Short mmCIF file of N, CA and C in Angstrom, two decimals:
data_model
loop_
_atom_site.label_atom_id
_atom_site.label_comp_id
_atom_site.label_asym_id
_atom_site.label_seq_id
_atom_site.Cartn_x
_atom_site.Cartn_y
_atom_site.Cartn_z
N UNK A 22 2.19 -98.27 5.00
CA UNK A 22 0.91 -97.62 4.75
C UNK A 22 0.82 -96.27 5.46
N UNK A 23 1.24 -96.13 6.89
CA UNK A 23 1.35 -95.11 7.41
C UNK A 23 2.16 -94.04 7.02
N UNK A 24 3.36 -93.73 6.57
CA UNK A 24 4.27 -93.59 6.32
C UNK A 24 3.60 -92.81 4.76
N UNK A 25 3.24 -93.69 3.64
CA UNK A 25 2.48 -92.93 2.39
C UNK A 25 1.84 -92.01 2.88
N UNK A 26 0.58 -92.23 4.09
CA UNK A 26 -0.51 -91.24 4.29
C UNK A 26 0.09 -90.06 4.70
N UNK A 27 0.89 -90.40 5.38
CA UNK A 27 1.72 -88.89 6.07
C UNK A 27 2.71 -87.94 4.99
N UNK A 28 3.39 -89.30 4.33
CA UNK A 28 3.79 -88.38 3.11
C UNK A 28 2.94 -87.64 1.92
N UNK A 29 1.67 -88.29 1.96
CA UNK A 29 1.25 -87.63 1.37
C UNK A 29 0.12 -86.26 1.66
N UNK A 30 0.46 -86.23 3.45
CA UNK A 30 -0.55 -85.17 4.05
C UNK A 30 0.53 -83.90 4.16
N UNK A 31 2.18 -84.39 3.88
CA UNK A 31 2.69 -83.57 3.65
C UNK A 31 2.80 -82.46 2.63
N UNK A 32 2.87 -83.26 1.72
CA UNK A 32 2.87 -82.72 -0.07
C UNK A 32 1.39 -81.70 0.00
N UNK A 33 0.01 -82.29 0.72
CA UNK A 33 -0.93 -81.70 0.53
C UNK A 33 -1.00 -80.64 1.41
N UNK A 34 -0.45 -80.44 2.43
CA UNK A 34 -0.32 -79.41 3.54
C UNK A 34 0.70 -78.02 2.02
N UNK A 35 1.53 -78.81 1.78
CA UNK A 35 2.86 -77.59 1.02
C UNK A 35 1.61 -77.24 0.13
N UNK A 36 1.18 -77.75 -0.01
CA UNK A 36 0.41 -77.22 -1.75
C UNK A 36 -0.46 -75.92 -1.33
N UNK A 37 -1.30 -76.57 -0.05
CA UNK A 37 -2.05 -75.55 0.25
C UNK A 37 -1.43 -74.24 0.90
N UNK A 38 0.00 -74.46 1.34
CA UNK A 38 0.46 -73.37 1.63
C UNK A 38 0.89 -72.45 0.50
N UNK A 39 1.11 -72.78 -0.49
CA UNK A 39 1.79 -72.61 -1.45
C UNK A 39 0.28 -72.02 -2.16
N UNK A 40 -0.80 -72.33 -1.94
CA UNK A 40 -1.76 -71.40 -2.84
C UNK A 40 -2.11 -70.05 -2.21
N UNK A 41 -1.98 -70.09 -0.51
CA UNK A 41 -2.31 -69.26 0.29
C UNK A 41 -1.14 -67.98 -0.05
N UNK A 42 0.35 -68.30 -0.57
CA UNK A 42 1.00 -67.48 -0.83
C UNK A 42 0.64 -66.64 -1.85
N UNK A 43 -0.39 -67.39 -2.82
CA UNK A 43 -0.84 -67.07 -4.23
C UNK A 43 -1.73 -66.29 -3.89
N UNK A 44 -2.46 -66.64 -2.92
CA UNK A 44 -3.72 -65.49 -2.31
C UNK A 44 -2.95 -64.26 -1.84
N UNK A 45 -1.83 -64.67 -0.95
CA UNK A 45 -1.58 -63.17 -0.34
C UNK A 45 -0.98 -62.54 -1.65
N UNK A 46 -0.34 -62.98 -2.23
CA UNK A 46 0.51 -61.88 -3.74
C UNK A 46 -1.15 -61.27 -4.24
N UNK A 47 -1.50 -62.13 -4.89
CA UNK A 47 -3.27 -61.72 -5.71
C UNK A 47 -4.54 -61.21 -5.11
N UNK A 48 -4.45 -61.57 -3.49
CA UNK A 48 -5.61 -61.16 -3.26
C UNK A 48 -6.10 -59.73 -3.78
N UNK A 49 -7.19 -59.82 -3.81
CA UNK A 49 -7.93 -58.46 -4.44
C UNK A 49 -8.10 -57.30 -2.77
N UNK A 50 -8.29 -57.62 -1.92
CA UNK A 50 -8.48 -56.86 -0.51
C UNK A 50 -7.62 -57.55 0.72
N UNK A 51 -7.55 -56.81 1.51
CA UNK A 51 -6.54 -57.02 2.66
C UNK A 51 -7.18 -57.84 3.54
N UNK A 52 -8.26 -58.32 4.10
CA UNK A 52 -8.84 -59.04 4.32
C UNK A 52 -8.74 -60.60 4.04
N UNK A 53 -8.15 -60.24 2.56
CA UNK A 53 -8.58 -61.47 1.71
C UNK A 53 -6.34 -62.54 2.08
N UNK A 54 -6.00 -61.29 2.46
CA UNK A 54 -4.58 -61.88 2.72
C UNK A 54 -4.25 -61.99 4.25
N UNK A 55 -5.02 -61.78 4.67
CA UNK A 55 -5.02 -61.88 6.48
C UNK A 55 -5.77 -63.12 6.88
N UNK A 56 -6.75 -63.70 5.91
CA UNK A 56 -7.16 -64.68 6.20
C UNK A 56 -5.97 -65.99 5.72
N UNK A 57 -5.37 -65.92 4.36
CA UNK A 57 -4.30 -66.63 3.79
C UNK A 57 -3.09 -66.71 4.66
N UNK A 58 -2.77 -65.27 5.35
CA UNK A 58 -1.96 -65.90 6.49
C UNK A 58 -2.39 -66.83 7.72
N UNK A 59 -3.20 -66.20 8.00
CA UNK A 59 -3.84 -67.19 9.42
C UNK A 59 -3.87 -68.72 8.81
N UNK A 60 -4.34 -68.90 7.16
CA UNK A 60 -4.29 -70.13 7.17
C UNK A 60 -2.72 -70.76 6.80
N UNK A 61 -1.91 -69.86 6.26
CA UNK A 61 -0.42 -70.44 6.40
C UNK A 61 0.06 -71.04 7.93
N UNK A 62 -0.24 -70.18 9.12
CA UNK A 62 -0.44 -70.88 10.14
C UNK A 62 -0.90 -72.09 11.12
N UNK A 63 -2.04 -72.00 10.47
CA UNK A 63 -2.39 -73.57 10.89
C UNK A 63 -2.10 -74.33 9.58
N UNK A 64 -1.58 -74.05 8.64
CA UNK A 64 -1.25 -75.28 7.98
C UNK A 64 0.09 -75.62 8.64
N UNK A 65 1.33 -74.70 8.93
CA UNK A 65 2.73 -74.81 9.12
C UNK A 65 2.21 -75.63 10.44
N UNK A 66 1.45 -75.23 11.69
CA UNK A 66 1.09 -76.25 12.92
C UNK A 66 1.21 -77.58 12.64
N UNK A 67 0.33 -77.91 11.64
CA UNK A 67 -0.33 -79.06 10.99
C UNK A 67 0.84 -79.75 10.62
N UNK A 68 1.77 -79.68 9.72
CA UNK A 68 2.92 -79.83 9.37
C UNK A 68 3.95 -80.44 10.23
N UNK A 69 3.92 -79.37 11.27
CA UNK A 69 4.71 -79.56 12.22
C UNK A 69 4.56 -80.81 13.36
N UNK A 70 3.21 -81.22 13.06
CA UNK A 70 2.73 -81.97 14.05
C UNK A 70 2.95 -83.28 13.26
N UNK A 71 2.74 -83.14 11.82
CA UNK A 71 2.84 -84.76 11.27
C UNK A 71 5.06 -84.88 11.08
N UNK A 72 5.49 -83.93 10.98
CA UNK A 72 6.51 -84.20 11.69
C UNK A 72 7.13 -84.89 12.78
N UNK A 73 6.57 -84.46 13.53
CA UNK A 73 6.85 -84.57 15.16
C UNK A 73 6.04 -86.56 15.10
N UNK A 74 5.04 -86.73 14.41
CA UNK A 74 4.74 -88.18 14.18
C UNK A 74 5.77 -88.67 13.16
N UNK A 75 6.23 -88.65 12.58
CA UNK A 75 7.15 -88.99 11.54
C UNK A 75 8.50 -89.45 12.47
N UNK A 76 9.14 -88.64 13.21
CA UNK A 76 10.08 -88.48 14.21
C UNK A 76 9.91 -89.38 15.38
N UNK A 77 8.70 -89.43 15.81
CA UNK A 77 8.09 -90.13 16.87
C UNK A 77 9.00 -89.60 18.38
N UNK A 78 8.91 -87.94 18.58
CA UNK A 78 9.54 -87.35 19.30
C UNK A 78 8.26 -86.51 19.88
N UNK A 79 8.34 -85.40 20.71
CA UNK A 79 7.44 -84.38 21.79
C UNK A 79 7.98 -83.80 21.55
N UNK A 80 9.64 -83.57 20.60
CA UNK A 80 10.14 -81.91 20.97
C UNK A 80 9.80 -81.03 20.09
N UNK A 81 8.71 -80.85 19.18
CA UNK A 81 8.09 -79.84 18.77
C UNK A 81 6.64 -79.54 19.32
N UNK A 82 6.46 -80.30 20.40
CA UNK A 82 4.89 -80.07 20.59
C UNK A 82 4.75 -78.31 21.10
N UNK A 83 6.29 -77.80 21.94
CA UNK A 83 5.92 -76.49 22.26
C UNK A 83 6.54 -75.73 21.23
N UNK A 84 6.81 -75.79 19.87
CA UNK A 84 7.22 -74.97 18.56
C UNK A 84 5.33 -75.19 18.53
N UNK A 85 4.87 -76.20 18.68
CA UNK A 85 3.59 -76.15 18.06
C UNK A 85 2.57 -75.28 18.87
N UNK A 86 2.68 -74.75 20.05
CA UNK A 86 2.18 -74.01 20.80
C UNK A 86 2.67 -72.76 20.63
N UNK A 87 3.69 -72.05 20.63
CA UNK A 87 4.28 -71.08 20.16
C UNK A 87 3.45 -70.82 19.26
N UNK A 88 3.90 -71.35 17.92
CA UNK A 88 3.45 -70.82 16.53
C UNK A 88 1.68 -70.64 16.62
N UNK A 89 0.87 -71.55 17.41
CA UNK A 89 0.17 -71.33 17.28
C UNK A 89 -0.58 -70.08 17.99
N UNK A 90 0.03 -69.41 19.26
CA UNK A 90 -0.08 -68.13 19.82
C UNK A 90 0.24 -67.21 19.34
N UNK A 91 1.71 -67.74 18.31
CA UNK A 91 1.65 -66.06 17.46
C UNK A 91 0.99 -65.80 16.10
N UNK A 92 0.60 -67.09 15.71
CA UNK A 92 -0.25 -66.91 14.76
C UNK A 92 -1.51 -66.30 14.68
N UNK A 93 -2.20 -66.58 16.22
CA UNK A 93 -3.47 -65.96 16.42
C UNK A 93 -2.99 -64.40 16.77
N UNK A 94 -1.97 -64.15 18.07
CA UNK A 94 -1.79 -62.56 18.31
C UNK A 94 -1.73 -62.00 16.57
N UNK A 95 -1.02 -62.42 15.69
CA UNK A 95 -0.82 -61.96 14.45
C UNK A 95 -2.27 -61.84 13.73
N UNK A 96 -2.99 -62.42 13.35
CA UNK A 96 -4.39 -62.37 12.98
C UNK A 96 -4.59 -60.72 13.99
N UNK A 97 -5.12 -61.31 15.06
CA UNK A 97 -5.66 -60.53 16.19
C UNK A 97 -5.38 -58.65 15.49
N UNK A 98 -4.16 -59.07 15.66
CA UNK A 98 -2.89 -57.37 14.99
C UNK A 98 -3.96 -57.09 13.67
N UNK A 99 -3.69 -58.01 12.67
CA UNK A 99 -3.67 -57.75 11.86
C UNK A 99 -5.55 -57.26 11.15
N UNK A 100 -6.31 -57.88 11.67
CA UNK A 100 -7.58 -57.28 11.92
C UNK A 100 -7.95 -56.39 12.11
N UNK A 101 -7.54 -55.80 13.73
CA UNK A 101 -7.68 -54.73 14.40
C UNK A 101 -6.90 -53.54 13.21
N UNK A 102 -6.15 -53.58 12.70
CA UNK A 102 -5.15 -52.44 11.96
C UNK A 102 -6.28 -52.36 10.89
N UNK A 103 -6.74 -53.48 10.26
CA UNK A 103 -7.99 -53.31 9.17
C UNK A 103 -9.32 -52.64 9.26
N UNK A 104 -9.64 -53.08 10.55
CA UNK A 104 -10.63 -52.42 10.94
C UNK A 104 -10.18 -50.77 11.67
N UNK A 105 -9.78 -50.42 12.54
CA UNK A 105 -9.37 -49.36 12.94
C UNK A 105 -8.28 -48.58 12.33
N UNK A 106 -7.30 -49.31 11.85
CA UNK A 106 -6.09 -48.42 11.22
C UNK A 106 -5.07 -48.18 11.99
N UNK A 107 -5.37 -48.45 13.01
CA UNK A 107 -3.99 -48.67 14.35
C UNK A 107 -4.02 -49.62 14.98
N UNK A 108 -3.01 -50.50 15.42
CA UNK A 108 -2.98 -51.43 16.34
C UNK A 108 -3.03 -51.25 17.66
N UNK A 109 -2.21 -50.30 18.03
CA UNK A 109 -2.32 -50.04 19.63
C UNK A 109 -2.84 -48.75 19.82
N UNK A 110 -3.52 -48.15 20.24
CA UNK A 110 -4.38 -47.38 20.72
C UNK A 110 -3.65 -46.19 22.31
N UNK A 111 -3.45 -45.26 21.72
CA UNK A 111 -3.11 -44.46 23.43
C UNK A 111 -4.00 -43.45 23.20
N UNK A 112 -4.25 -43.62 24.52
CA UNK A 112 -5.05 -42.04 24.78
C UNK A 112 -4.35 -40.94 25.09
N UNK A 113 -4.72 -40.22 24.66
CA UNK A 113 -4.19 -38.81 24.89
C UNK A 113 -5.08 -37.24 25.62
N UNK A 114 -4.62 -37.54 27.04
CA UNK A 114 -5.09 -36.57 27.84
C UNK A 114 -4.51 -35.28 27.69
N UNK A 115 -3.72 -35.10 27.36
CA UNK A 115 -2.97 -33.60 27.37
C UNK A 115 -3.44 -32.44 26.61
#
């Protein structure tokens, strides 16, 4: 029984990744594909975690921490460039 549910939270995790790809190709605004990544991210987490139950192992719990820090710095980037148009910012005294 366990084993179906997970297989089938798998299949439903791919699908939704797999539409989010459809968003980033189609989206109509950049916005609209920055959110589709962030959610490719926590779906791949998600994934990764019913893995790691599947396995009945800990050695992805820090792939699952990772991904999930660069997923947010990546959002974070990718916002800021939308809204401002640059990511990193220098001042220039000279």
């Amino acid at each position: 029984m366990i084993e179906t549910m997970v297989t089938i939270s798998l299949v439903l995790f791919s699908i939704t990744i797999s539409i989010a790809v459809l968003r980033i190709i189609l989206g109509p605004s950049m916005p609209d594909r920055v959110i589709a990544l962030d959610m490719i991210g926590v779906n791949l987490i998600a994934m990764i975690a019913v893995v790691s139950i599947i396995l009945k192992t800990k050695a992805f719990l820090e792939v699952i921490l990772i991904l999930g820090i660069l997923s947010f710095i990546g959002t974070i980037a990718f916002s800021k460039a939308i809204e401002r148009g640059v990511i990193v910012e220098r001042k220039r005294d000279r």
